[in-house]
PDB file of C-alpha atoms in Angstrom:
ATOM      1  CA  PHE A 209       6.546 -14.252 -10.561  1.00 65.00           C
ATOM      2  CA  VAL A 210       8.053 -10.920  -9.534  1.00 71.00           C
ATOM      3  CA  GLY A 211       9.925 -10.678 -12.839  1.00 70.00           C
ATOM      4  CA  GLY A 212       6.615 -11.081 -14.664  1.00 72.00           C
ATOM      5  CA  ILE A 213       5.106  -8.237 -12.662  1.00 73.00           C
ATOM      6  CA  ALA A 214       8.062  -5.990 -13.447  1.00 66.00           C
ATOM      7  CA  ARG A 215       7.782  -6.685 -17.194  1.00 70.00           C
ATOM      8  CA  SER A 216       4.032  -6.199 -17.440  1.00 75.00           C
ATOM      9  CA  GLN A 217       2.668  -2.823 -18.414  1.00 71.00           C
ATOM     10  CA  SER A 218      -0.981  -3.890 -18.474  1.00 80.00           C
ATOM     11  CA  ILE A 219      -1.616  -5.012 -14.890  1.00 85.00           C
ATOM     12  CA  ARG A 220      -4.344  -2.844 -13.390  1.00 89.00           C
ATOM     13  CA  ARG A 221      -5.083  -4.722 -10.147  1.00 91.00           C
ATOM     14  CA  ILE A 222      -2.882  -6.611  -7.705  1.00 88.00           C
ATOM     15  CA  CYS A 223      -4.087  -8.449  -4.610  1.00 89.00           C
ATOM     16  CA  ILE A 224      -1.562  -9.632  -2.037  1.00 86.00           C
ATOM     17  CA  PHE A 225      -2.828 -11.982   0.691  1.00 83.00           C
ATOM     18  CA  ASN A 226      -1.941 -14.558   3.290  1.00 77.00           C
ATOM     19  CA  ASN A 227       1.135 -14.039   5.369  1.00 78.00           C
ATOM     20  CA  LEU A 228       3.818 -13.292   2.820  1.00 82.00           C
ATOM     21  CA  SER A 229       7.310 -13.106   4.183  1.00 85.00           C
ATOM     22  CA  ASN A 230       8.832  -9.664   4.464  1.00 86.00           C
ATOM     23  CA  GLU A 231      11.273 -10.635   1.703  1.00 89.00           C
ATOM     24  CA  ALA A 232       8.482 -11.660  -0.702  1.00 88.00           C
ATOM     25  CA  PHE A 233       6.423  -8.561   0.064  1.00 87.00           C
ATOM     26  CA  THR A 234       9.449  -6.301  -0.425  1.00 89.00           C
ATOM     27  CA  SER A 235      10.269  -7.983  -3.758  1.00 89.00           C
ATOM     28  CA  ILE A 236       6.749  -7.333  -5.005  1.00 87.00           C
ATOM     29  CA  MET A 237       6.843  -3.707  -3.841  1.00 88.00           C
ATOM     30  CA  ARG A 238      10.173  -3.226  -5.651  1.00 87.00           C
ATOM     31  CA  ALA A 239       8.630  -4.525  -8.897  1.00 86.00           C
ATOM     32  CA  LEU A 240       5.450  -2.436  -8.801  1.00 86.00           C
ATOM     33  CA  PRO A 241       6.912   0.970  -9.792  1.00 83.00           C
ATOM     34  CA  SER A 242       7.362  -0.428 -13.306  1.00 82.00           C
ATOM     35  CA  VAL A 243       3.617  -1.193 -13.525  1.00 83.00           C
ATOM     36  CA  SER A 244       2.459   2.246 -14.578  1.00 80.00           C
ATOM     37  CA  GLN A 245      -1.139   1.166 -15.306  1.00 86.00           C
ATOM     38  CA  LEU A 246      -1.762  -0.109 -11.752  1.00 88.00           C
ATOM     39  CA  GLU A 247      -5.053   1.300 -10.449  1.00 92.00           C
ATOM     40  CA  GLN A 248      -5.922  -1.028  -7.565  1.00 94.00           C
ATOM     41  CA  LEU A 249      -3.672  -2.400  -4.839  1.00 92.00           C
ATOM     42  CA  ILE A 250      -5.165  -4.666  -2.199  1.00 92.00           C
ATOM     43  CA  ILE A 251      -2.973  -5.946   0.621  1.00 90.00           C
ATOM     44  CA  GLY A 252      -4.575  -8.205   3.202  1.00 86.00           C
ATOM     45  CA  GLU A 253      -3.291 -10.429   5.947  1.00 82.00           C
ATOM     46  CA  SER A 254       0.376  -9.771   5.192  1.00 69.00           C
ATOM     47  CA  ASN A 255       1.305 -10.050   8.833  1.00 66.00           C
ATOM     48  CA  ASN A 256       5.038 -10.576   8.364  1.00 78.00           C
ATOM     49  CA  VAL A 257       5.870  -7.265   6.699  1.00 83.00           C
ATOM     50  CA  GLY A 258       8.748  -5.424   8.322  1.00 81.00           C
ATOM     51  CA  PRO A 259      10.035  -1.851   8.126  1.00 81.00           C
ATOM     52  CA  ASP A 260      11.734  -2.322   4.757  1.00 84.00           C
ATOM     53  CA  GLY A 261       8.534  -3.722   3.237  1.00 86.00           C
ATOM     54  CA  TRP A 262       6.536  -0.734   4.510  1.00 86.00           C
ATOM     55  CA  SER A 263       9.259   1.574   3.238  1.00 88.00           C
ATOM     56  CA  HIS A 264       8.953   0.176  -0.293  1.00 89.00           C
ATOM     57  CA  LEU A 265       5.165   0.487  -0.134  1.00 89.00           C
ATOM     58  CA  GLY A 266       5.507   4.116   0.955  1.00 89.00           C
ATOM     59  CA  PHE A 267       7.882   4.791  -1.917  1.00 89.00           C
ATOM     60  CA  LEU A 268       5.440   3.228  -4.380  1.00 88.00           C
ATOM     61  CA  LEU A 269       2.537   5.325  -3.104  1.00 88.00           C
ATOM     62  CA  GLY A 270       4.466   8.556  -3.035  1.00 86.00           C
ATOM     63  CA  SER A 271       6.438   8.120  -6.245  1.00 84.00           C
ATOM     64  CA  GLY A 272       3.623   9.182  -8.553  1.00 79.00           C
ATOM     65  CA  VAL A 273       4.491   6.299 -10.892  1.00 79.00           C
ATOM     66  CA  CYS A 274       1.267   4.427 -10.197  1.00 79.00           C
ATOM     67  CA  LYS A 275      -1.924   6.443 -10.200  1.00 83.00           C
ATOM     68  CA  LEU A 276      -3.814   4.255  -7.746  1.00 90.00           C
ATOM     69  CA  LYS A 277      -7.556   4.735  -7.624  1.00 93.00           C
ATOM     70  CA  LYS A 278      -8.226   2.089  -4.971  1.00 95.00           C
ATOM     71  CA  PHE A 279      -5.961   1.100  -2.104  1.00 93.00           C
ATOM     72  CA  HIS A 280      -7.064  -1.442   0.504  1.00 92.00           C
ATOM     73  CA  LEU A 281      -4.839  -2.393   3.420  1.00 89.00           C
ATOM     74  CA  TYR A 282      -6.248  -4.695   6.066  1.00 86.00           C
ATOM     75  CA  ARG A 283      -5.232  -7.152   8.764  1.00 84.00           C
ATOM     76  CA  ASN A 284      -1.570  -6.204   8.887  1.00 75.00           C
ATOM     77  CA  ASN A 285      -1.107  -6.657  12.610  1.00 62.00           C
ATOM     78  CA  TYR A 286       2.555  -5.712  12.815  1.00 67.00           C
ATOM     79  CA  MET A 287       2.327  -2.404  11.023  1.00 75.00           C
ATOM     80  CA  GLY A 288       3.264  -0.291  14.035  1.00 75.00           C
ATOM     81  CA  ASN A 289       3.860   3.453  14.110  1.00 78.00           C
ATOM     82  CA  GLU A 290       6.844   3.158  11.781  1.00 79.00           C
ATOM     83  CA  GLY A 291       4.656   1.522   9.142  1.00 83.00           C
ATOM     84  CA  VAL A 292       1.974   4.181   9.659  1.00 87.00           C
ATOM     85  CA  ASP A 293       4.564   6.946   9.222  1.00 89.00           C
ATOM     86  CA  VAL A 294       5.784   5.440   5.953  1.00 87.00           C
ATOM     87  CA  LEU A 295       2.223   4.892   4.738  1.00 88.00           C
ATOM     88  CA  SER A 296       1.295   8.478   5.650  1.00 91.00           C
ATOM     89  CA  ASN A 297       4.260   9.884   3.748  1.00 90.00           C
ATOM     90  CA  GLY A 298       3.269   7.823   0.727  1.00 90.00           C
ATOM     91  CA  LEU A 299      -0.334   9.007   0.920  1.00 90.00           C
ATOM     92  CA  ARG A 300       0.848  12.621   1.002  1.00 89.00           C
ATOM     93  CA  GLY A 301       2.401  12.055  -2.421  1.00 86.00           C
ATOM     94  CA  ILE A 302      -0.449  10.166  -4.059  1.00 86.00           C
ATOM     95  CA  GLY A 303      -2.515  13.275  -4.748  1.00 79.00           C
ATOM     96  CA  SER A 304      -5.960  13.321  -6.285  1.00 87.00           C
ATOM     97  CA  SER A 305      -5.892   9.982  -8.135  1.00 90.00           C
ATOM     98  CA  LEU A 306      -6.893   7.992  -5.023  1.00 92.00           C
ATOM     99  CA  LYS A 307     -10.685   7.602  -4.891  1.00 95.00           C
ATOM    100  CA  GLU A 308     -11.068   4.777  -2.355  1.00 95.00           C
ATOM    101  CA  LEU A 309      -9.004   3.949   0.720  1.00 93.00           C
ATOM    102  CA  VAL A 310      -9.797   1.082   3.075  1.00 92.00           C
ATOM    103  CA  LEU A 311      -7.735   0.654   6.243  1.00 88.00           C
ATOM    104  CA  GLU A 312      -9.122  -2.078   8.437  1.00 87.00           C
ATOM    105  CA  ASP A 313      -7.775  -4.039  11.403  1.00 84.00           C
ATOM    106  CA  ASN A 314      -4.175  -2.809  11.164  1.00 81.00           C
ATOM    107  CA  SER A 315      -3.553  -2.223  14.894  1.00 80.00           C
ATOM    108  CA  ILE A 316      -3.124   1.512  14.375  1.00 86.00           C
ATOM    109  CA  ASP A 317      -3.024   3.421  17.657  1.00 88.00           C
ATOM    110  CA  SER A 318      -4.288   6.967  18.298  1.00 91.00           C
ATOM    111  CA  GLU A 319      -0.920   8.547  17.418  1.00 91.00           C
ATOM    112  CA  GLY A 320      -0.853   6.659  14.118  1.00 89.00           C
ATOM    113  CA  LEU A 321      -4.441   7.636  13.418  1.00 91.00           C
ATOM    114  CA  SER A 322      -3.598  11.322  13.900  1.00 94.00           C
ATOM    115  CA  THR A 323      -0.691  10.970  11.470  1.00 93.00           C
ATOM    116  CA  LEU A 324      -2.960   9.307   8.903  1.00 91.00           C
ATOM    117  CA  VAL A 325      -5.692  11.920   9.237  1.00 93.00           C
ATOM    118  CA  GLU A 326      -3.139  14.665   8.592  1.00 94.00           C
ATOM    119  CA  ALA A 327      -1.789  12.838   5.512  1.00 92.00           C
ATOM    120  CA  LEU A 328      -5.267  12.249   4.103  1.00 93.00           C
ATOM    121  CA  GLN A 329      -5.797  15.993   3.791  1.00 93.00           C
ATOM    122  CA  THR A 330      -3.703  15.813   0.613  1.00 90.00           C
ATOM    123  CA  CYS A 331      -5.766  12.997  -0.915  1.00 91.00           C
ATOM    124  CA  THR A 332      -8.297  15.343  -2.462  1.00 91.00           C
ATOM    125  CA  GLY A 333      -9.895  12.742  -4.733  1.00 92.00           C
ATOM    126  CA  LEU A 334     -11.255  10.495  -1.965  1.00 93.00           C
ATOM    127  CA  GLU A 335     -14.961   9.830  -2.324  1.00 89.00           C
TER     128      GLU A 335
END
């Protein structure tokens, strides 16, 4: 599955749901930088993602390889401040391509929210 993602240049939308292991999530995140046409990434209910999984997601967002237009991240209960920091760093690098961002039910505390708000200042394309 992951090998197919890495070889595909035409994938425009990827949805990841339902309690993937950290290892599976990380493998998918490692494959996505080769998918240069990716415009939508939806991650929901991936409650077992650890720091290395968030780190790979942050790298993907900030790398500039994928010009995401839509990014949805919801119900990732174990994100924590470390995950928010990585996500924020990635969002700082995504630039103006991002038009829609949905962050819902991720157990982000007030410190994490402040970090996100600061990072979103660089996402000038949000509608």
